[in-house]
XYZ file of C-alpha atoms in Angstrom:
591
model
C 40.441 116.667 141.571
C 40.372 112.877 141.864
C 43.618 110.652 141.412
C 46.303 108.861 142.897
C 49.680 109.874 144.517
C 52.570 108.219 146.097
C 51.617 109.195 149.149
C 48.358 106.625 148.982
C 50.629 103.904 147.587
C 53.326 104.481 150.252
C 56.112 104.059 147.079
C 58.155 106.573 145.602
C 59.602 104.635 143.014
C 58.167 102.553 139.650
C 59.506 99.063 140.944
C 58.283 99.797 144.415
C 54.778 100.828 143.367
C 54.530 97.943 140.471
C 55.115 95.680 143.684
C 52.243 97.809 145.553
C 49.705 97.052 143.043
C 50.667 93.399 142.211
C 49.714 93.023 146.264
C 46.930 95.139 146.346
C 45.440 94.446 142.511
C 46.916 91.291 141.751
C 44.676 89.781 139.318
C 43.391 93.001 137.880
C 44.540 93.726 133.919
C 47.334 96.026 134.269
C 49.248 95.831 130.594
C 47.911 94.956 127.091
C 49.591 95.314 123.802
C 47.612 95.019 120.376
C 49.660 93.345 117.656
C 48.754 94.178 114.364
C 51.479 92.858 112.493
C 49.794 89.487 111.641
C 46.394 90.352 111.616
C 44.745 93.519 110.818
C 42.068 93.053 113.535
C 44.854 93.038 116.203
C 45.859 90.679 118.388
C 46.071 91.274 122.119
C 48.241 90.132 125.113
C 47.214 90.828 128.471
C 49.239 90.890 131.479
C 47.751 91.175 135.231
C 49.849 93.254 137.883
C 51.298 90.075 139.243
C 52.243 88.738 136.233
C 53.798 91.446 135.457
C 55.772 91.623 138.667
C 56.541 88.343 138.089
C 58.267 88.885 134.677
C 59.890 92.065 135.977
C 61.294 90.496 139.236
C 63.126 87.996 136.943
C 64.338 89.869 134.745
C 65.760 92.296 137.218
C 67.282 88.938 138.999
C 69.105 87.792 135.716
C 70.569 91.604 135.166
C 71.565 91.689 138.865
C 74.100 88.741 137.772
C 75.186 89.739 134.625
C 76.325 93.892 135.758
C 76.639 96.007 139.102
C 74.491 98.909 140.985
C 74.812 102.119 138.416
C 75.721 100.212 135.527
C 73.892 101.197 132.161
C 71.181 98.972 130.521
C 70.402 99.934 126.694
C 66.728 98.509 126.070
C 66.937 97.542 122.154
C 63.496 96.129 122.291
C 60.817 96.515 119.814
C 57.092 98.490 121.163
C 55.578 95.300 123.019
C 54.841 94.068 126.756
C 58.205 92.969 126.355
C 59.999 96.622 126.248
C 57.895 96.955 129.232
C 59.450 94.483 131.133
C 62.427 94.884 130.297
C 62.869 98.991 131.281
C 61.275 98.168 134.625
C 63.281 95.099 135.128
C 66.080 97.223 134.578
C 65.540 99.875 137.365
C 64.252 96.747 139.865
C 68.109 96.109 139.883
C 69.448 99.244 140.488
C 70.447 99.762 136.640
C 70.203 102.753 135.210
C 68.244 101.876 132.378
C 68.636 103.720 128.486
C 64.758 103.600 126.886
C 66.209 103.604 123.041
C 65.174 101.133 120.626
C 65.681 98.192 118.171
C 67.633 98.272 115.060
C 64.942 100.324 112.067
C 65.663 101.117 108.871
C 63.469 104.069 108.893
C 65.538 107.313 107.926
C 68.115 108.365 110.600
C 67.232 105.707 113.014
C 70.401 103.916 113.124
C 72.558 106.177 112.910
C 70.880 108.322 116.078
C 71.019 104.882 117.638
C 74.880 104.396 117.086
C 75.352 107.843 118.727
C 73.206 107.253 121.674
C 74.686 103.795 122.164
C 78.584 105.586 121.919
C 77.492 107.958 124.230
C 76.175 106.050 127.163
C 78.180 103.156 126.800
C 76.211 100.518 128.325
C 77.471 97.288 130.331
C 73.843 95.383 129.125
C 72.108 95.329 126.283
C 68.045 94.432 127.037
C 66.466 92.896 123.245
C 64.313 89.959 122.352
C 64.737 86.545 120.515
C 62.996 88.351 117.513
C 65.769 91.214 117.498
C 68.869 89.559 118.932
C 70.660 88.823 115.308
C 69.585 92.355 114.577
C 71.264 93.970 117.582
C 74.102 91.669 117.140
C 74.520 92.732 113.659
C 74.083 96.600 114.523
C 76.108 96.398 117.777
C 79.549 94.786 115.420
C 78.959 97.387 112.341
C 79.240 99.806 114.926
C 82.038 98.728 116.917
C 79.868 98.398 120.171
C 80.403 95.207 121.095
C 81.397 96.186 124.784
C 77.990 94.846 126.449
C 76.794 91.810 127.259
C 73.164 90.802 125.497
C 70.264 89.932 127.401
C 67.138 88.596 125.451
C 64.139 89.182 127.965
C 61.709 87.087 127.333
C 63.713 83.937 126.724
C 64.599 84.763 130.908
C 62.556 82.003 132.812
C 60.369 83.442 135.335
C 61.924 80.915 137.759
C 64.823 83.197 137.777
C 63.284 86.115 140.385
C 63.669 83.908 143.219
C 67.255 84.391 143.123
C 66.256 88.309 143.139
C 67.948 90.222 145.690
C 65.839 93.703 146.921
C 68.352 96.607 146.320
C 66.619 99.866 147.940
C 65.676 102.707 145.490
C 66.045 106.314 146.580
C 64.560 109.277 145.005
C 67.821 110.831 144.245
C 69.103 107.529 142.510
C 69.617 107.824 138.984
C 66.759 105.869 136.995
C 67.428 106.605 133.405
C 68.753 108.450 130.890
C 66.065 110.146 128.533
C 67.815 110.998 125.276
C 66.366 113.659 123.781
C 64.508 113.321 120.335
C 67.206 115.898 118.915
C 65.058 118.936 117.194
C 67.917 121.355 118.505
C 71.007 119.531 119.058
C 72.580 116.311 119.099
C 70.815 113.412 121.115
C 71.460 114.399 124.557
C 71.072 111.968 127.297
C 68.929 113.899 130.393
C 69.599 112.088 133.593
C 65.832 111.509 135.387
C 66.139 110.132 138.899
C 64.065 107.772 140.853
C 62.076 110.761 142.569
C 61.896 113.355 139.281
C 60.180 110.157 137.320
C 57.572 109.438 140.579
C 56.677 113.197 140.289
C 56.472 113.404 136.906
C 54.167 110.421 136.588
C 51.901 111.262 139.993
C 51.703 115.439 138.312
C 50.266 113.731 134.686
C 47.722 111.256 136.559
C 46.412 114.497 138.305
C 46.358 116.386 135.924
C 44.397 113.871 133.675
C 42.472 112.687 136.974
C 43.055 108.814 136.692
C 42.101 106.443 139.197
C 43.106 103.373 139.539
C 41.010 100.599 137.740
C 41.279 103.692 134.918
C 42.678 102.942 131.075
C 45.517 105.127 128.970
C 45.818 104.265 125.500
C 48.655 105.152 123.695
C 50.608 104.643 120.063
C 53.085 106.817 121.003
C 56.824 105.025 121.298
C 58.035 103.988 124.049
C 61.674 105.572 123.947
C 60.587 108.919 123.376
C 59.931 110.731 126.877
C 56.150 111.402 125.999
C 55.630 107.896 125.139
C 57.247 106.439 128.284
C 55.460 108.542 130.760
C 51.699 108.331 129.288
C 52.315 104.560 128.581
C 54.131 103.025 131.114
C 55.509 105.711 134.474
C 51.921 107.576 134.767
C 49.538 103.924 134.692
C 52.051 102.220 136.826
C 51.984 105.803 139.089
C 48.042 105.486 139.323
C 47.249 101.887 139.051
C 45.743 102.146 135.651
C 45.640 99.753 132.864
C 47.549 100.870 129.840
C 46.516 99.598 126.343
C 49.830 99.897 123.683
C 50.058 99.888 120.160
C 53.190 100.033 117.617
C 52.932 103.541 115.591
C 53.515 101.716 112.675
C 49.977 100.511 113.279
C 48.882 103.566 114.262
C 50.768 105.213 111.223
C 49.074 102.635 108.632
C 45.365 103.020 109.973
C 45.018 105.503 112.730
C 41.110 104.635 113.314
C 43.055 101.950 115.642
C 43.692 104.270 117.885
C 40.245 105.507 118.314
C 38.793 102.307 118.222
C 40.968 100.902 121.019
C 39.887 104.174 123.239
C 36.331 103.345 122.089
C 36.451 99.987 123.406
C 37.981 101.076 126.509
C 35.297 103.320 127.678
C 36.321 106.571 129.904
C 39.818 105.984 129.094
C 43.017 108.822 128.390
C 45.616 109.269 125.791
C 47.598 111.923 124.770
C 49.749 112.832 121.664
C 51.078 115.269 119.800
C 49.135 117.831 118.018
C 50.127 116.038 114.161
C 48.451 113.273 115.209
C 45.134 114.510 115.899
C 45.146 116.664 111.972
C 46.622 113.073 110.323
C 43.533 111.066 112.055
C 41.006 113.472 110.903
C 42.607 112.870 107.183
C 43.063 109.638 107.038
C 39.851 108.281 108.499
C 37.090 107.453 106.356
C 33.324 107.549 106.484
C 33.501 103.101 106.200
C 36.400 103.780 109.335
C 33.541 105.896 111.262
C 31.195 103.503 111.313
C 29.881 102.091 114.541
C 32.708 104.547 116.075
C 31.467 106.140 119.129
C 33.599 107.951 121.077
C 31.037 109.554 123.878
C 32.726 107.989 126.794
C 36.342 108.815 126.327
C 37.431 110.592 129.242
C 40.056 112.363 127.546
C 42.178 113.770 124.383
C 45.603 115.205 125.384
C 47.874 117.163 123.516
C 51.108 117.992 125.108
C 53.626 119.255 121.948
C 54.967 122.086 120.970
C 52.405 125.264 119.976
C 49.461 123.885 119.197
C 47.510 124.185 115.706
C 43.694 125.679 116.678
C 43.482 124.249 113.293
C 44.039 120.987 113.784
C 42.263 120.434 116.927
C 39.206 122.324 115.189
C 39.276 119.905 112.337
C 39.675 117.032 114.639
C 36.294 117.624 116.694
C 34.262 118.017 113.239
C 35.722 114.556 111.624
C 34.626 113.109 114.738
C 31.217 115.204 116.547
C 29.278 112.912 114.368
C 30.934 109.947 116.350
C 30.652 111.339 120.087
C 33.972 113.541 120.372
C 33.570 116.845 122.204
C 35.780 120.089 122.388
C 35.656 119.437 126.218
C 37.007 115.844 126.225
C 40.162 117.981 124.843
C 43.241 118.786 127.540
C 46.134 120.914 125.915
C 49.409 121.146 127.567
C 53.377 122.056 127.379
C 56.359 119.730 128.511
C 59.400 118.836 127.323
C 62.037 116.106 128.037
C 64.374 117.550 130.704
C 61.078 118.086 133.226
C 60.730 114.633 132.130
C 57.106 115.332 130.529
C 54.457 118.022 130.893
C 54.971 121.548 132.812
C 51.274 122.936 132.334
C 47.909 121.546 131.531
C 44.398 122.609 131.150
C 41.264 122.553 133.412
C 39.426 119.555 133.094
C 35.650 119.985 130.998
C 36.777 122.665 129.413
C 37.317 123.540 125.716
C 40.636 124.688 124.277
C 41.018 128.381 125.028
C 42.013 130.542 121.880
C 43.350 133.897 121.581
C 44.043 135.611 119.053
C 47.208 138.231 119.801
C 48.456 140.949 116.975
C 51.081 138.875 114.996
C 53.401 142.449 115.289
C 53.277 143.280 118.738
C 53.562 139.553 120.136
C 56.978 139.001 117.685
C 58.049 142.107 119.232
C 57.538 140.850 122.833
C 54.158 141.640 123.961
C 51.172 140.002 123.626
C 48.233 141.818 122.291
C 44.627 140.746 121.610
C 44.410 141.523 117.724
C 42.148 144.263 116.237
C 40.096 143.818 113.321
C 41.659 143.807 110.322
C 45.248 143.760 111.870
C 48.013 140.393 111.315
C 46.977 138.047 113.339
C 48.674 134.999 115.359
C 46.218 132.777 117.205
C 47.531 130.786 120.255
C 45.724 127.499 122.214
C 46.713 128.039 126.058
C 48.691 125.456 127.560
C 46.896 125.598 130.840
C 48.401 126.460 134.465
C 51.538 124.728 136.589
C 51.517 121.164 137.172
C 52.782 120.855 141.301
C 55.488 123.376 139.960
C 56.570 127.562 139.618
C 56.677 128.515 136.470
C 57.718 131.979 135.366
C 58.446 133.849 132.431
C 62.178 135.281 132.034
C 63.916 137.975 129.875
C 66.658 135.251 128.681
C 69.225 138.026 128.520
C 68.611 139.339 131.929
C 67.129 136.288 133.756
C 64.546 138.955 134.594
C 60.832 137.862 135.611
C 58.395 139.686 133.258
C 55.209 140.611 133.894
C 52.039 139.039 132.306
C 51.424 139.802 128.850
C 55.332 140.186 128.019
C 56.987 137.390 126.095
C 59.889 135.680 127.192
C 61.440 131.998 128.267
C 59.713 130.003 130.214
C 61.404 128.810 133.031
C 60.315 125.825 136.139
C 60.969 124.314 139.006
C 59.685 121.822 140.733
C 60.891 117.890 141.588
C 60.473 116.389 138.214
C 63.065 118.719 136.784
C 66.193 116.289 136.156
C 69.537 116.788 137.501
C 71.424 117.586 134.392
C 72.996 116.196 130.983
C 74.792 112.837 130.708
C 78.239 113.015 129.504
C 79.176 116.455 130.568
C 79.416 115.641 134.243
C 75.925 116.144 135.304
C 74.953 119.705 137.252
C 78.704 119.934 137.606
C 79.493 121.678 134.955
C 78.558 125.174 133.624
C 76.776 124.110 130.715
C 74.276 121.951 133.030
C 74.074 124.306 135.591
C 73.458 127.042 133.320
C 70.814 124.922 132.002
C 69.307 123.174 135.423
C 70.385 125.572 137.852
C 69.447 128.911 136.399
C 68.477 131.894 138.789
C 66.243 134.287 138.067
C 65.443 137.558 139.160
C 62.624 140.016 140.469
C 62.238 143.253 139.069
C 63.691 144.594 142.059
C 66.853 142.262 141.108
C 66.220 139.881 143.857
C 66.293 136.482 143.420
C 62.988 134.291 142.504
C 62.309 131.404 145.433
C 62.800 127.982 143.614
C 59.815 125.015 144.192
C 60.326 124.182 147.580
C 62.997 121.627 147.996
C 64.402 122.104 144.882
C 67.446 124.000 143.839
C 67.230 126.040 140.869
C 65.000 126.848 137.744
C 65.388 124.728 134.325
C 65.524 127.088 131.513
C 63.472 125.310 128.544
C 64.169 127.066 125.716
C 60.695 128.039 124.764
C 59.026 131.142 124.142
C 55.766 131.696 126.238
C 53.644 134.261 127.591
C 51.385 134.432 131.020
C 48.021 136.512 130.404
C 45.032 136.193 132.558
C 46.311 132.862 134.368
C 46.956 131.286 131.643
C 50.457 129.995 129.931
C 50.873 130.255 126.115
C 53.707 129.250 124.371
C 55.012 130.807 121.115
C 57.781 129.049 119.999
C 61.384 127.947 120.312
C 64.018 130.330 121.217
C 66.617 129.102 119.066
C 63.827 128.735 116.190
C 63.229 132.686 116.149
C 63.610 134.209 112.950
C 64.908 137.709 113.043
C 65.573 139.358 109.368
C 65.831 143.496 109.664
C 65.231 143.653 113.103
C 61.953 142.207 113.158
C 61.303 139.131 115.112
C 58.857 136.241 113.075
C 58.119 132.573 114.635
C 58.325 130.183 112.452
C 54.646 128.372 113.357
C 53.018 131.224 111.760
C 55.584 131.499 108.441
C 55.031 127.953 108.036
C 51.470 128.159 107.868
C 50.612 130.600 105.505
C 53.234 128.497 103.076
C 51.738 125.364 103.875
C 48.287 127.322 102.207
C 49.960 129.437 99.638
C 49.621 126.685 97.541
C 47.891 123.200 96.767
C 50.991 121.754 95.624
C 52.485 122.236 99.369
C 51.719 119.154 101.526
C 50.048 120.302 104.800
C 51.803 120.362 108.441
C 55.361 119.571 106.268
C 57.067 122.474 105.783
C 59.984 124.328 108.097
C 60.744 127.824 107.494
C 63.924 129.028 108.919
C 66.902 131.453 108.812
C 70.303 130.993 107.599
C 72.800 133.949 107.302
C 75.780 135.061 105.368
C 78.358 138.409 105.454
C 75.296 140.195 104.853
C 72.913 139.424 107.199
C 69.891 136.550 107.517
C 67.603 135.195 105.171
C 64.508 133.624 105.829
C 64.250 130.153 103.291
C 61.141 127.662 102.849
C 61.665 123.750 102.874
C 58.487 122.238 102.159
C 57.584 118.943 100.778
C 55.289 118.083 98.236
C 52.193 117.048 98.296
C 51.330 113.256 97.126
C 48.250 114.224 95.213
C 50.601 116.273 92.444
C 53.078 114.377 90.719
C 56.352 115.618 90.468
C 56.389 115.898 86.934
C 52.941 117.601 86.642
C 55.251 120.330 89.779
C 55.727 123.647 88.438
C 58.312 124.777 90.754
C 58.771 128.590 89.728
C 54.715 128.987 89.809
C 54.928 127.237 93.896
C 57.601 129.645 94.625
C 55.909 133.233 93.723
C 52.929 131.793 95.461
C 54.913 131.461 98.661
C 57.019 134.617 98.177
C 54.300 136.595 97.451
C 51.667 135.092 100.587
C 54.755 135.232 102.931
C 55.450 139.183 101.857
C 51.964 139.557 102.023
C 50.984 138.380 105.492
C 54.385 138.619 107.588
C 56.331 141.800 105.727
C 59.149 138.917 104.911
C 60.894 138.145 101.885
C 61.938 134.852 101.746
C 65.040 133.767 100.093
C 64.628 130.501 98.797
C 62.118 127.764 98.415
C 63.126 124.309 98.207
C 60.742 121.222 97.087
C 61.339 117.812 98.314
C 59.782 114.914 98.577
C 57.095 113.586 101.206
C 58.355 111.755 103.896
C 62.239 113.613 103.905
C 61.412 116.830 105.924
C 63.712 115.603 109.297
C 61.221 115.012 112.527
C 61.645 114.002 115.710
C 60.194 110.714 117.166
C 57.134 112.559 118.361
C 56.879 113.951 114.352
C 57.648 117.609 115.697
C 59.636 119.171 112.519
C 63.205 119.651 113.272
C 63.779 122.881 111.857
C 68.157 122.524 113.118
C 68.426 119.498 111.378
C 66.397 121.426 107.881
C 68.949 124.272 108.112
C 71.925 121.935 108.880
C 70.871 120.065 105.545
C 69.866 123.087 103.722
C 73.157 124.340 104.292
C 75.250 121.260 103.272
C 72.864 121.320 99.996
C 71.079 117.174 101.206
C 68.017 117.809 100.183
C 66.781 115.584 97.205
C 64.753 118.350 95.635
C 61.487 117.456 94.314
C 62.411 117.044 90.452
């Protein structure tokens, strides 16, 4: 496998290899964001490595004078080179820098910002000239007006002269990558120097970028997936990476595929939503002139992947160039600071299809005909890390085809939760430090070097080499002793009937004195009106297709509107936060 490592840059930090390549590749492109705020067409600013280094090294410079080594620097800064600069210039100084972002009105932004903000409490605040009333504003209503304000590109470059070097080691603490909340509270997960080099060297492999390469990504650049694939993992590998706003990708996401077209052999990755909402919202007039034959790569690293959506994906766009082969699936999550597994390289996505009964009761099983089905995409093998699957009741290592949490080790695993005193305490240590055993009851070697196993909280199985995942643990729905995940549920309601908008609907469990229920939040789909909803005909067609396919009765339906089922920054549904506002009766129903 080609690629690039930190061994061949002779760095083991970001700042230390952005320095490599603005000696080494100086004048080469190294960052371009597409604006398509003023015009629709886009308008791009390019950046070489050196200028980049240049902007970087001054910012860092002006931070150095305004806080100390291990202070906390909040980047409020909107998706641009500037946010960027600003997060790099940040960990130049020795900061440990906070990747949030500016002030939004969109639904539940501010309000996850104010916690974050309270629960870090930074000495700097990174923005821009274009958000600095905003964060000004935000920062008083809030009663955060602790940090000083640093507007980064109003910092003249002259500044980095006065920069003075400060030594990164691995085990310094880098930043704190909050997580985007779909179980809990916003949880800051402290990422050192040497888990972020890891991460970002493990996801150039695995993707097999060379330097000179292109990534081109919507995703934002606070949210972990976003930060890795568009700024840690082309810094990493000395490849150019193209950015975008998702609002623009959001609005018209033939951008996205345009910009990869134009690119040539270039990588991105998303989420699996985003791949189903291109293939809907892209027209024939989009497709034209679209060719996509030299894209090097289509990566999908969220939760359980949708054979679905992938499959309709690849048939919007054959007649433009895209293959099933281009296609890389793969699992991650935040506290390993991005992906755990991937798939081989040239290879389509790999499908089975288990019995729906047999995998919910712990075992996975291909299906016979006729029998309840659940059909799974593989995730692919290890990333430079040991990953096993655990009974999470008796930290026991199962055997392949048995279900259980996946557990991993390896150096980009992070050191632990900010706020509750790091791998000191036993809710971090429980988490980060986990041991499991062998079904002899001996303990289970760690990755070398490392100390400990991260226990993620998924659901996966290992059969024939290959890791599946099957859902959240937390997300389980158990109603009379039978065990349902909620992918498959929320599928068959999301076709029960046409007045159900697709890929928006969370099915969950809530309980009482008398045991759990299983209840249906979906929203409704655009194309029917909410006065032409008939809301009693929507829910017998989900009762009945739901007692049909899965043996479960479901409790209640509720109706809302597009747009207000809760999501994460990736769009991952956040089936806590449904229950939480099911529960506290939130919703605005669909009336």
């Amino acid at each position: 496998m080609t690629g690039i490592d930190t061994v061949s840059t002779g760095t083991d930090s970001l700042p230390a290899t952005l320095t490599h390549w603005a000696e080494t590749r100086g004048d080469a492109r190294a960052l371009t964001f597409v604006d398509y705020s003023g015009d629709p067409a886009g308008l791009s600013t390019a950046l070489t490595w050196r200028e980049l280094d240049a902007r970087v090294t001054a910012v860092a410079a002006w931070c150095q004078q305004r806080a100390r080594r291990g202070d906390l620097a909040a980047v409020l800064v909107e998706q641009s080179a500037q946010y960027v600069i600003a997060f790099l210039g940040a960990l130049r100084a020795g900061l440990v820098a906070v990747p949030v972002f500016e002030p939004s009105p969109l639904p539940g932004h501010l309000s996850r910002l104010a916690a974050v903000l309270a629960d870090c409490d930074p000495a700097l605040v990174l923005t821009t000239r274009r958000q600095a009333d905003a964060v000004d504003a935000f920062l008083a209503e809030h009663d955060l007006t602790g940090p000083s304000q640093i507007a980064v590109d109003m910092v003249p470059e002259a500044v980095g002269a006065e920069f003075a070097p400060v030594p990164l080691r691995p085990d310094d603490l880098a930043y704190l990558q909050y997580t985007s909340g779909s179980t809990r509270n916003p949880a800051g997960v402290m990422i050192t120097h040497g888990n972020v080099a890891a991460a970002a060297t493990q996801t150039v492999r695995a993707y097999e970028g060379t330097p000179g390469g292109t990534v081109v990504s919507w995703l934002p650049l606070f949210h972990d997936m976003g930060l890795v694939v568009g700024i840690a993992a082309p810094l990493m590998g000395g490849l150019s990476s193209t950015l975008m706003d998702p609002i623009a990708f959001l609005t018209r996401p033939v951008r996205w595929l345009e910009l990869m077209a134009a690119s040539g052999a270039a990588i991105t990755v998303a989420p699996n939503f985003a791949y189903g909402y291109t293939a809907a919202r892209t027209t024939s007039e989009d497709k034209a002139g679209l060719r996509l034959d030299e894209v090097a790569l289509f990566g999908d690293g969220s939760e359980p992947i949708v054979p679905s959506i992938v499959d309709s994906f690849y048939a919007e766009f054959a007649e433009c160039g895209a293959k099933p082969s281009m296609f890389r699936q793969g699992y991650g999550l935040a506290e390993a600071v991005l992906l755990v597994s991937s798939s081989p390289a040239g290879e389509p996505p790999k499908v089975r299809t288990f019995d729906r009964v047999s995998l919910a009761a712990g075992r996975a099983v291909d299906a016979a005909p006729g029998a309840s089905t659940s059909t799974l995409v593989s995730a692919g093998q290890p990333l430079d890390q040991r990953v096993r699957v655990v009974d999470p009741d008796t930290c026991t290592v199962l055997p392949d085809g048995y279900v259980g949490e996946i557990w991993t080790s390896g150096p980009n695993v992070c050191v632990g939760y900010w706020g509750k005193g790091g791998e000191a305490t036993a809710e971090s240590a429980a988490v980060f430090r986990a041991e499991p055993r062998d079904a002899d009851g001996l303990p289970v070697e760690p990755y070398p070097g490392t100390s400990g196993w991260l226990r993620t909280g998924d659901l996966g199985v290992h059969l024939d080499g290959d890791l599946f995942v099957t859902g959240r643990l937390k997300d389980l729905i158990i109603v009379d002793g039978r065990n349902h995940y909620p992918q498959d549920v929320e599928y068959t309601v999301e076709n029960a009937h046409p007045a159900i908008r697709r890929h928006a609907v969370a099915v969950f469990s809530v309980s009482d004195h008398h045991g759990e229920y299983a209840v249906v939040v979906a929203e409704r789909a655009r194309r029917v009106s909410a006065e032409d909803l008939d809301l009693d005909e929507v829910t017998a067609a989900v009762r009945s297709a739901v007692s049909a396919e899965h043996g479960l009765a479901v409790w209640d339906v509720v109706l809302i509107e597009p747009g207000e089922l809760p999501r994460t920054s990736s769009g991952k549904v956040r089936r806590a936060a449904c229950r939480t506002r099911y529960t506290e009766g939130t919703f605005s129903l669909g009336d």
